[in-house]
Amino acid sequence: MRLEKCWFCSSTVYPGHGIQFVRNDAKVFRFCRSKCHKNFKMKRNPRKVKWTKAYRRLHGKDMTQDSTFEFERKRNRPERYDRNLAENTLKAIKKIAKVREDRAAGHHAFRMKGKKAKKQREEAKELEQGITLVKAPSVLQEEPSLTLPKIKVKVSHQESQENRAMEE
Amino acid sequence: MVQYNFKKITVVPSATDFINIILSRTQRQTPTVVHKGYAISRLRQFYMRKVKYTQQNFHDKLSTIIEEFPRLDDIHPFYGDLLHVLYNKDHYKLALGAINTARNQIGKVAKDYVKLLKYGDSLYRCKSLKVAALGRMCTLVKKLSGSLAYLEQIRQHMARLPSIDPNTRTLLICGYPNVGKSSFMNKITRADVDVQPYAFTTKSLFVGHTDYKYLRYQVIDTPGILDRPFEDRNIIEMCSITALAHLRSAVLFFLDISGSCGYSIAQQAALFHSIKSLFMNKPLMIVCNKTDLQPLEGLSEGDMKLVMEMKAEAMKTVIGQGGEATDDEGVLLTMSTLTEDGVMAVKNAACGRLLNQRVEIKMKSKKINDCLNRFHVAIPKPRDQKERPACIPQAVLEARAQQAAEKEKRKTERDLEDENGGAGVYSASLKKNYILANEEWKEDILPEILDGHNVADFIDPDILMRLEELEREEGMRQVEDDEDFEMDGKDLTPEEQEALAAIRKKKSMLIQQHRVKKSTAESRPTVPRKFDKSREFTTKRMGRQLSSLGLDPSLAIERARSRSRGRKRERSPERGDAMDVDTDESNKKLRTRSRSRSRSMSRPPTEFVPGAGFKDSEQKVKAIKLAKKSVKKRNKNARRGEADRVIPTLKPKHLFSGKRSIGKTDRR
């Protein structure tokens, strides 16, 4: 009894589930459920279908290369049974799975981190370059900080005079 | 040994059928078209051909019939007699004779008419001759109808006769009706003869075959014979009599000693004596059947005596064949077909006796001498009295002994299975013979699947080592991660963020304006604006912009004001008394304007503004009127502009469908 991988979405196919399709050239396609099977019959490329593992790996959403993947490899020659080896293997499987999970989480976190530093750098640059649009160079020389200048509101005498003339 | 097989005789058609067949064949196979304009020789030839063709066909068919039916004198007398018994020899011969005659007569008819046809002078005459010829031939055949029907019946019956080889080893079973002949037959052969409680169940001869000492024996079951004078016998009995008479076989006379067939032993004995003449030169056996109902020893005196008489008669035949006088074992036998007790013994005895007899006869005949020198069994004469047994090497003997012992000693898996409850209960332990480092591990169960992984994919002798490496790697990676986290970066302060927002806003405003300018570039007049219509360039504005940049605008404003002439004049009503006279009216206007200066007022559209593109206000008024006129029609049609040719519905339904209440719908 073996757990197989679905050809389309790469999820595990447990015994009693799914469909196996054998093509005329003797290539076997295993599907975990009819959704994948029908997509296959529609000739869709799993690398272009967003929810499949193939897409996610190809577009860097999920971890692709890692040493934990080397542990799980289909071996064609069976090993002679050794109780100790079996025990160790069973324990190791759990540990390897944990390591793999952690690494995948790290990959995800890195991906979601965002372009904070980049953004900050860009903003700083923009600010430095564009400060002249809002602050006169002479003012900038006096006050070299990259902030808006303090606006001095000057009350003009002529204006007050005019008003008085109208009040008459 | 010719196997008499009457199944291959062709079907004899009835007279009418026969005629139809021949005539239709003539019609089909000879040319049919003829006109009276043909040459006379051609006409004659045409009709002669038809006549000859018909005659030929009749001849052929009748010949086949005559040849295929067997000639009673030429076949084995057994068959001859059998056929005579069944079909009456005379009748048979008469029928075949009639056919022969008809054949000859048809030939004659044809010859005559062909002769006549040679001298036919017209189409009509030739045709009539042909018609007459064919007609006479057909009449002859019609007369044969009785014979043909009779022959057909015979043919059908003959096909069903059993194929008995008269020359091979045969056992003949005879006796009264219901004594158990057919049951015996069923027991020793594969023949499935009807066995019923009533007499004359078997109505004809039946053949079966049985084996004895690698030789095949025919066993013939006959219908029962009653004790009657020869002349009174019916056809069925005659069949068995014929068989008895002609077949060189061993005869088993069946006797029912229990009397359950309905006839007493006395009657059966009487029959025996009446037909004992037929048993000449045949090994005879008396078989007492139905001993389960009445054992031989329990018979009454009289019956016993009768039986002994029959036995004596049978002994005579034994002696006649040259067997020992004391060999009475093979003469009188008892058996029961119901319990199958003694059946095989009877068969073996009968077969054995027949075989011996045949061998004896062969030996006595002259022909054997020709054969004898063809086979010769060589037996080496012993040179001396020394014993010389077969020589087998010791090793081989030992090996054989060992093998034998092993075969007994070894316990097979099947034995084990049987011990532990049989096939359904016990399932063999396939892990019994595993070769492992430790014997205790043989019965271990290892899971194939764990947490969605195949365990078999992970099994690796150096998995521990690799796991250690992995854990080390993981440890290092975690340390690195922690270090990486400190790189936070500098955020912008809120004031800086404000500044950035202002910058971005200004940039987007510039872009927007530029886009508007670009899009209206074509429609914008290239006339320079000498005068500021939209009041964009005011000192206030300039002041605002400069102060937003952080500069002090006062100086710039003053300088701008000092440069503009219009402002100076307007702004000083106290000065310039000398100018009062000239600019009285204008001053009035100015004053009215200045008074209403606190309220904003737009320029009237008809006002002449120098530099705007018109000569005077009259021209401007005219231009405005023209513009309004041109726009009025479009506005009424709800068009947005000159270029608006949009039709909201290209095919309104009411114009393109519907019948007219009056008139035609030629055009739409």
Coordinates of N, CA and C in Angstrom, one line a residue, chain B residues 154-329:
Chain B
I154 N -37.5 -46.4 -47.2 CA -36.5 -47.3 -46.9 C -35.2 -46.6 -46.6
R155 N -34.9 -45.6 -47.4 CA -33.6 -44.9 -47.2 C -33.6 -44.3 -45.8
Q156 N -34.7 -43.7 -45.4 CA -34.7 -43.0 -44.1 C -34.6 -44.1 -43.0
H157 N -35.2 -45.2 -43.2 CA -35.1 -46.2 -42.1 C -33.7 -46.8 -42.1
M158 N -33.1 -47.0 -43.2 CA -31.8 -47.7 -43.3 C -30.8 -46.8 -42.7
A159 N -31.0 -45.5 -42.8 CA -30.0 -44.5 -42.2 C -29.9 -44.7 -40.7
R160 N -31.0 -45.1 -40.2 CA -31.0 -45.2 -38.7 C -30.7 -46.6 -38.2
L161 N -30.3 -47.5 -39.1 CA -29.9 -48.8 -38.6 C -28.6 -48.7 -37.9
P162 N -28.5 -49.5 -36.8 CA -27.2 -49.4 -36.1 C -26.1 -50.0 -37.0
S163 N -24.9 -49.4 -36.9 CA -23.8 -49.9 -37.7 C -23.1 -51.0 -37.0
I164 N -23.5 -52.2 -37.4 CA -22.9 -53.4 -36.8 C -21.9 -54.0 -37.7
D165 N -20.7 -54.2 -37.2 CA -19.7 -54.9 -38.0 C -19.9 -56.4 -37.8
P166 N -20.2 -57.1 -38.9 CA -20.6 -58.5 -38.7 C -19.3 -59.4 -38.5
N167 N -18.1 -58.8 -38.7 CA -16.9 -59.7 -38.6 C -16.2 -59.5 -37.3
T168 N -16.5 -58.6 -36.5 CA -15.7 -58.3 -35.4 C -16.2 -59.1 -34.2
R169 N -15.5 -59.0 -33.1 CA -16.0 -59.7 -31.8 C -17.3 -59.1 -31.4
T170 N -18.2 -60.0 -31.2 CA -19.6 -59.5 -30.9 C -20.2 -60.4 -29.8
L171 N -20.8 -59.7 -28.9 CA -21.6 -60.4 -27.9 C -23.1 -60.2 -28.2
L172 N -23.8 -61.3 -28.2 CA -25.3 -61.1 -28.6 C -26.1 -61.5 -27.3
I173 N -27.0 -60.6 -27.0 CA -27.8 -60.8 -25.8 C -29.2 -61.2 -26.2
C174 N -29.7 -62.3 -25.8 CA -31.0 -62.7 -26.2 C -31.8 -63.3 -25.1
G175 N -33.1 -63.5 -25.2 CA -33.9 -64.1 -24.2 C -35.3 -63.6 -24.3
Y176 N -36.1 -63.9 -23.4 CA -37.5 -63.5 -23.3 C -37.6 -62.0 -23.1
P177 N -38.7 -61.4 -23.4 CA -38.8 -60.0 -23.1 C -38.8 -59.7 -21.6
N178 N -38.2 -58.6 -21.2 CA -38.2 -58.2 -19.8 C -37.3 -58.9 -18.9
V179 N -36.4 -59.7 -19.4 CA -35.5 -60.4 -18.5 C -34.3 -59.6 -18.0
G180 N -34.1 -58.5 -18.6 CA -33.0 -57.6 -18.2 C -31.8 -57.5 -19.2
K181 N -32.1 -57.7 -20.4 CA -31.1 -57.7 -21.4 C -30.6 -56.2 -21.6
S182 N -31.5 -55.3 -21.7 CA -31.2 -53.9 -21.9 C -30.5 -53.3 -20.7
S183 N -30.9 -53.7 -19.5 CA -30.2 -53.2 -18.3 C -28.8 -53.7 -18.3
F184 N -28.6 -54.9 -18.7 CA -27.2 -55.5 -18.7 C -26.4 -54.7 -19.7
M185 N -27.0 -54.4 -20.9 CA -26.4 -53.6 -21.9 C -26.0 -52.3 -21.4
N186 N -26.9 -51.6 -20.7 CA -26.5 -50.3 -20.1 C -25.4 -50.4 -19.2
K187 N -25.3 -51.5 -18.4 CA -24.3 -51.6 -17.4 C -22.9 -51.7 -18.0
I188 N -22.8 -52.5 -19.1 CA -21.4 -52.8 -19.5 C -21.0 -51.8 -20.7
T189 N -21.9 -51.2 -21.3 CA -21.5 -50.3 -22.4 C -22.1 -48.9 -22.1
R190 N -21.8 -48.0 -23.0 CA -22.3 -46.6 -22.8 C -23.6 -46.3 -23.5
A191 N -24.1 -47.4 -24.1 CA -25.4 -47.3 -24.8 C -26.5 -47.0 -23.8
D192 N -27.4 -46.1 -24.1 CA -28.4 -45.7 -23.2 C -29.7 -46.3 -23.8
V193 N -30.0 -47.6 -23.5 CA -31.1 -48.2 -24.1 C -32.3 -48.0 -23.1
D194 N -33.5 -47.9 -23.7 CA -34.6 -47.7 -22.8 C -34.9 -49.0 -22.0
V195 N -35.1 -48.7 -20.8 CA -35.5 -49.9 -19.9 C -36.8 -49.6 -19.3
Q196 N -37.8 -50.4 -19.6 CA -39.2 -50.1 -19.1 C -39.8 -51.4 -18.6
P197 N -40.8 -51.3 -17.7 CA -41.4 -52.6 -17.2 C -42.2 -53.4 -18.2
Y198 N -42.6 -52.8 -19.3 CA -43.4 -53.5 -20.2 C -42.6 -54.2 -21.3
A199 N -43.2 -55.3 -21.8 CA -42.5 -56.1 -22.8 C -42.3 -55.3 -24.1
F200 N -41.3 -55.8 -24.9 CA -41.0 -55.2 -26.2 C -40.7 -53.7 -26.1
T201 N -40.0 -53.3 -25.0 CA -39.5 -52.0 -24.9 C -38.4 -51.8 -26.0
T202 N -37.6 -52.8 -26.1 CA -36.6 -52.7 -27.2 C -37.3 -53.3 -28.5
K203 N -37.3 -52.4 -29.5 CA -38.0 -52.9 -30.7 C -37.1 -53.2 -31.9
S204 N -35.8 -52.9 -31.7 CA -34.9 -53.1 -32.8 C -33.5 -53.4 -32.1
L205 N -32.6 -53.7 -33.0 CA -31.2 -54.0 -32.5 C -30.5 -52.8 -32.0
F206 N -29.8 -52.9 -30.9 CA -29.0 -51.8 -30.4 C -27.6 -52.2 -30.3
V207 N -26.7 -51.4 -30.6 CA -25.3 -51.7 -30.5 C -24.6 -50.9 -29.5
G208 N -23.7 -51.5 -28.7 CA -22.9 -50.8 -27.7 C -21.5 -51.4 -27.9
H209 N -20.6 -50.7 -27.2 CA -19.2 -51.2 -27.3 C -18.6 -51.3 -25.9
T210 N -17.8 -52.3 -25.7 CA -17.2 -52.5 -24.4 C -15.8 -53.0 -24.7
D211 N -14.9 -52.9 -23.6 CA -13.5 -53.2 -23.8 C -13.2 -54.4 -22.9
Y212 N -12.3 -55.3 -23.4 CA -11.9 -56.4 -22.6 C -10.5 -56.7 -23.1
K213 N -9.5 -56.6 -22.2 CA -8.1 -56.9 -22.6 C -7.7 -56.1 -23.8
Y214 N -7.9 -54.8 -23.7 CA -7.5 -53.9 -24.8 C -8.1 -54.2 -26.1
L215 N -9.2 -54.9 -26.2 CA -9.9 -55.1 -27.4 C -11.3 -54.7 -27.3
R216 N -11.8 -54.2 -28.4 CA -13.1 -53.7 -28.5 C -14.1 -54.8 -28.8
Y217 N -15.2 -54.8 -28.1 CA -16.2 -55.8 -28.3 C -17.5 -55.1 -28.6
Q218 N -18.2 -55.6 -29.6 CA -19.5 -55.1 -29.9 C -20.5 -55.8 -29.1
V219 N -21.4 -55.1 -28.5 CA -22.5 -55.8 -27.7 C -23.8 -55.5 -28.4
I220 N -24.5 -56.5 -28.8 CA -25.8 -56.2 -29.5 C -27.0 -56.7 -28.6
D221 N -27.8 -55.7 -28.4 CA -29.0 -56.0 -27.6 C -30.2 -56.3 -28.6
T222 N -30.9 -57.3 -28.3 CA -32.0 -57.7 -29.3 C -33.3 -57.5 -28.6
P223 N -34.3 -57.4 -29.4 CA -35.7 -57.4 -28.8 C -36.0 -58.8 -28.3
G224 N -36.9 -58.8 -27.3 CA -37.2 -60.1 -26.8 C -37.8 -61.1 -27.8
I225 N -37.6 -62.4 -27.6 CA -38.2 -63.4 -28.5 C -39.2 -64.2 -27.7
L226 N -40.3 -64.4 -28.3 CA -41.3 -65.3 -27.7 C -41.3 -66.7 -28.3
D227 N -41.8 -67.6 -27.5 CA -41.8 -69.0 -28.0 C -42.9 -69.2 -29.0
R228 N -42.6 -69.1 -30.2 CA -43.7 -69.3 -31.2 C -43.1 -70.0 -32.4
P229 N -44.0 -70.6 -33.2 CA -43.4 -71.2 -34.4 C -42.8 -70.1 -35.3
F230 N -41.9 -70.6 -36.1 CA -41.0 -69.6 -36.9 C -41.9 -68.7 -37.8
E231 N -42.9 -69.3 -38.3 CA -43.7 -68.5 -39.3 C -44.5 -67.4 -38.7
D232 N -44.8 -67.6 -37.4 CA -45.7 -66.6 -36.8 C -44.9 -65.4 -36.2
R233 N -43.7 -65.5 -36.4 CA -42.9 -64.4 -35.7 C -43.1 -63.1 -36.4
N234 N -43.1 -62.0 -35.6 CA -43.3 -60.7 -36.2 C -41.9 -60.1 -36.5
I235 N -41.9 -58.9 -37.1 CA -40.7 -58.4 -37.7 C -39.7 -58.1 -36.6
I236 N -40.2 -57.7 -35.4 CA -39.2 -57.4 -34.4 C -38.5 -58.6 -33.9
E237 N -39.2 -59.7 -33.7 CA -38.5 -60.9 -33.3 C -37.6 -61.4 -34.4
M238 N -38.1 -61.2 -35.6 CA -37.2 -61.7 -36.7 C -35.9 -61.0 -36.8
C239 N -35.9 -59.7 -36.3 CA -34.6 -59.0 -36.2 C -33.6 -59.8 -35.4
S240 N -34.1 -60.2 -34.2 CA -33.1 -60.8 -33.3 C -32.8 -62.2 -33.8
I241 N -33.7 -62.9 -34.5 CA -33.4 -64.2 -35.0 C -32.4 -64.0 -36.1
T242 N -32.5 -63.0 -36.9 CA -31.5 -62.8 -38.0 C -30.1 -62.6 -37.4
A243 N -30.1 -61.7 -36.4 CA -28.8 -61.5 -35.7 C -28.2 -62.7 -35.2
L244 N -29.1 -63.5 -34.5 CA -28.5 -64.8 -34.0 C -28.0 -65.7 -35.1
A245 N -28.7 -65.7 -36.2 CA -28.4 -66.6 -37.3 C -27.1 -66.2 -37.9
H246 N -26.9 -65.0 -38.2 CA -25.8 -64.6 -39.1 C -24.5 -64.1 -38.4
L247 N -24.7 -63.6 -37.2 CA -23.5 -63.0 -36.6 C -22.7 -64.0 -35.9
R248 N -21.4 -64.0 -36.2 CA -20.5 -65.0 -35.5 C -20.1 -64.4 -34.2
S249 N -20.9 -64.7 -33.2 CA -20.6 -64.0 -31.9 C -20.8 -64.9 -30.8
A250 N -20.5 -64.4 -29.6 CA -20.9 -65.2 -28.4 C -22.3 -64.9 -28.0
V251 N -23.0 -65.8 -27.5 CA -24.4 -65.6 -27.2 C -24.6 -65.7 -25.7
L252 N -25.3 -64.7 -25.3 CA -25.6 -64.8 -23.8 C -27.1 -64.9 -23.8
F253 N -27.5 -66.1 -23.3 CA -29.0 -66.4 -23.2 C -29.4 -66.0 -21.8
F254 N -30.3 -65.0 -21.7 CA -30.7 -64.5 -20.4 C -31.9 -65.2 -19.8
L255 N -31.8 -65.5 -18.6 CA -32.8 -66.3 -17.9 C -33.2 -65.5 -16.7
D256 N -34.5 -65.3 -16.6 CA -35.0 -64.6 -15.4 C -35.5 -65.7 -14.4
I257 N -34.7 -65.9 -13.4 CA -35.0 -67.0 -12.5 C -36.0 -66.6 -11.4
S258 N -36.3 -65.3 -11.3 CA -37.3 -64.9 -10.4 C -38.7 -64.9 -11.0
G259 N -38.8 -64.9 -12.3 CA -40.1 -65.0 -12.9 C -40.8 -63.6 -12.9
S260 N -40.1 -62.6 -12.6 CA -40.8 -61.3 -12.5 C -41.0 -60.7 -13.9
C261 N -40.5 -61.3 -14.9 CA -40.8 -60.9 -16.3 C -42.1 -61.3 -16.7
G262 N -42.7 -62.2 -16.1 CA -44.0 -62.7 -16.4 C -44.0 -64.0 -17.1
Y263 N -42.9 -64.6 -17.3 CA -42.8 -65.9 -17.9 C -42.0 -66.8 -17.0
S264 N -42.5 -68.0 -16.9 CA -41.9 -69.0 -16.0 C -40.6 -69.5 -16.6
I265 N -39.8 -70.2 -15.7 CA -38.6 -70.8 -16.2 C -38.9 -71.9 -17.3
A266 N -39.9 -72.5 -17.1 CA -40.3 -73.6 -18.0 C -40.5 -73.0 -19.4
Q267 N -41.2 -71.9 -19.5 CA -41.4 -71.2 -20.8 C -40.1 -70.8 -21.4
Q268 N -39.2 -70.2 -20.5 CA -38.0 -69.8 -21.0 C -37.1 -70.9 -21.5
A269 N -37.2 -72.0 -20.8 CA -36.4 -73.2 -21.2 C -36.9 -73.7 -22.5
A270 N -38.2 -73.7 -22.7 CA -38.8 -74.1 -24.0 C -38.3 -73.3 -25.1
L271 N -38.3 -72.0 -24.9 CA -37.7 -71.1 -25.9 C -36.3 -71.5 -26.3
F272 N -35.5 -71.7 -25.2 CA -34.1 -72.0 -25.4 C -34.0 -73.2 -26.3
H273 N -34.8 -74.2 -26.0 CA -34.6 -75.5 -26.8 C -35.1 -75.3 -28.2
S274 N -36.0 -74.4 -28.4 CA -36.5 -74.2 -29.8 C -35.5 -73.4 -30.6
I275 N -34.7 -72.6 -30.0 CA -33.8 -71.9 -30.9 C -32.3 -72.3 -30.7
K276 N -32.2 -73.4 -30.0 CA -30.8 -73.8 -29.8 C -30.1 -74.2 -31.0
S277 N -30.8 -74.4 -32.1 CA -30.1 -74.7 -33.4 C -29.4 -73.5 -33.9
L278 N -29.8 -72.4 -33.4 CA -29.1 -71.2 -33.9 C -27.8 -71.0 -33.1
F279 N -27.6 -71.8 -32.1 CA -26.4 -71.5 -31.3 C -25.2 -72.4 -31.7
M280 N -25.3 -72.9 -32.9 CA -24.2 -73.8 -33.4 C -23.0 -73.0 -33.5
N281 N -21.9 -73.6 -33.1 CA -20.5 -72.9 -33.2 C -20.4 -71.6 -32.6
K282 N -21.2 -71.3 -31.6 CA -21.1 -70.0 -30.9 C -20.9 -70.3 -29.5
P283 N -20.0 -69.7 -28.8 CA -19.8 -69.9 -27.4 C -21.1 -69.4 -26.7
L284 N -21.7 -70.3 -26.0 CA -23.0 -70.0 -25.4 C -22.8 -69.9 -23.9
M285 N -23.5 -68.9 -23.3 CA -23.5 -68.8 -21.9 C -24.9 -68.6 -21.4
I286 N -25.3 -69.3 -20.4 CA -26.6 -69.0 -19.7 C -26.4 -68.1 -18.6
V287 N -27.1 -67.0 -18.6 CA -26.9 -66.0 -17.6 C -28.2 -65.9 -16.8
C288 N -28.1 -66.2 -15.5 CA -29.3 -66.1 -14.7 C -29.4 -64.7 -14.1
N289 N -30.4 -64.0 -14.4 CA -30.5 -62.6 -14.0 C -31.4 -62.5 -12.9
K290 N -31.4 -61.3 -12.2 CA -32.3 -61.0 -11.1 C -32.1 -61.9 -10.0
T291 N -30.9 -62.2 -9.6 CA -30.6 -63.0 -8.5 C -30.9 -62.3 -7.2
D292 N -31.1 -61.0 -7.2 CA -31.4 -60.3 -6.0 C -32.8 -60.7 -5.6
L293 N -33.7 -61.0 -6.5 CA -35.0 -61.4 -6.2 C -35.1 -62.9 -5.8
Q294 N -34.3 -63.7 -6.5 CA -34.4 -65.1 -6.3 C -33.0 -65.7 -6.6
P295 N -32.3 -66.1 -5.5 CA -31.0 -66.7 -5.8 C -31.1 -68.0 -6.4
L296 N -30.0 -68.4 -7.1 CA -30.1 -69.6 -7.9 C -30.3 -70.8 -7.0
E297 N -29.7 -70.8 -5.9 CA -29.8 -71.9 -5.0 C -31.2 -72.1 -4.5
G298 N -31.9 -71.1 -4.4 CA -33.3 -71.2 -3.9 C -34.3 -71.7 -4.9
L299 N -33.9 -72.1 -6.1 CA -34.8 -72.5 -7.1 C -35.5 -73.9 -6.7
S300 N -36.7 -74.1 -7.2 CA -37.4 -75.4 -7.0 C -36.7 -76.5 -7.8
E301 N -37.1 -77.7 -7.5 CA -36.5 -78.9 -8.1 C -36.6 -78.9 -9.6
G302 N -37.9 -78.7 -10.1 CA -38.2 -78.7 -11.5 C -37.4 -77.6 -12.2
D303 N -37.4 -76.4 -11.6 CA -36.7 -75.3 -12.3 C -35.3 -75.6 -12.4
M304 N -34.7 -76.1 -11.3 CA -33.3 -76.4 -11.3 C -33.0 -77.4 -12.3
K305 N -33.8 -78.4 -12.5 CA -33.6 -79.4 -13.5 C -33.5 -78.8 -14.9
L306 N -34.5 -77.9 -15.2 CA -34.6 -77.2 -16.5 C -33.3 -76.4 -16.7
V307 N -32.9 -75.8 -15.7 CA -31.7 -75.0 -15.8 C -30.5 -75.8 -16.1
M308 N -30.4 -77.0 -15.4 CA -29.3 -77.9 -15.7 C -29.3 -78.4 -17.1
E309 N -30.5 -78.7 -17.6 CA -30.6 -79.1 -19.0 C -30.0 -78.1 -19.9
M310 N -30.4 -76.9 -19.7 CA -29.9 -75.8 -20.5 C -28.3 -75.7 -20.4
K311 N -27.9 -75.9 -19.2 CA -26.5 -75.9 -19.0 C -25.8 -77.0 -19.8
A312 N -26.4 -78.1 -19.8 CA -25.8 -79.2 -20.5 C -25.7 -78.9 -22.0
E313 N -26.7 -78.3 -22.5 CA -26.7 -77.9 -23.9 C -25.6 -77.0 -24.2
A314 N -25.4 -76.1 -23.2 CA -24.4 -75.1 -23.4 C -23.0 -75.7 -23.4
M315 N -22.9 -76.7 -22.5 CA -21.6 -77.4 -22.4 C -21.3 -78.1 -23.7
K316 N -22.3 -78.5 -24.4 CA -22.0 -79.1 -25.7 C -21.2 -78.2 -26.6
T317 N -21.7 -77.0 -26.6 CA -21.0 -76.0 -27.4 C -19.6 -75.8 -27.0
V318 N -19.4 -75.9 -25.7 CA -18.0 -75.7 -25.2 C -17.1 -76.8 -25.8
I319 N -17.7 -78.0 -25.6 CA -16.9 -79.1 -26.1 C -16.7 -79.0 -27.6
G320 N -17.7 -78.6 -28.2 CA -17.6 -78.5 -29.7 C -16.5 -77.6 -30.1
Q321 N -16.2 -76.7 -29.2 CA -15.1 -75.7 -29.6 C -13.7 -76.2 -29.1
G322 N -13.7 -77.3 -28.4 CA -12.4 -77.8 -28.0 C -12.0 -77.4 -26.7
G323 N -13.0 -76.9 -25.9 CA -12.6 -76.5 -24.5 C -12.7 -77.8 -23.6
E324 N -12.2 -77.6 -22.4 CA -12.3 -78.7 -21.5 C -13.7 -79.0 -21.1
A325 N -14.0 -80.3 -20.9 CA -15.3 -80.7 -20.6 C -15.7 -80.2 -19.2
T326 N -14.7 -80.1 -18.3 CA -15.1 -79.7 -16.9 C -15.2 -78.2 -16.8
D327 N -15.0 -77.5 -17.8 CA -15.0 -76.0 -17.7 C -16.4 -75.5 -17.7
D328 N -17.1 -75.7 -16.6 CA -18.5 -75.3 -16.5 C -18.6 -74.0 -15.8
E329 N -17.5 -73.4 -15.5 CA -17.6 -72.1 -14.8 C -18.1 -71.0 -15.8

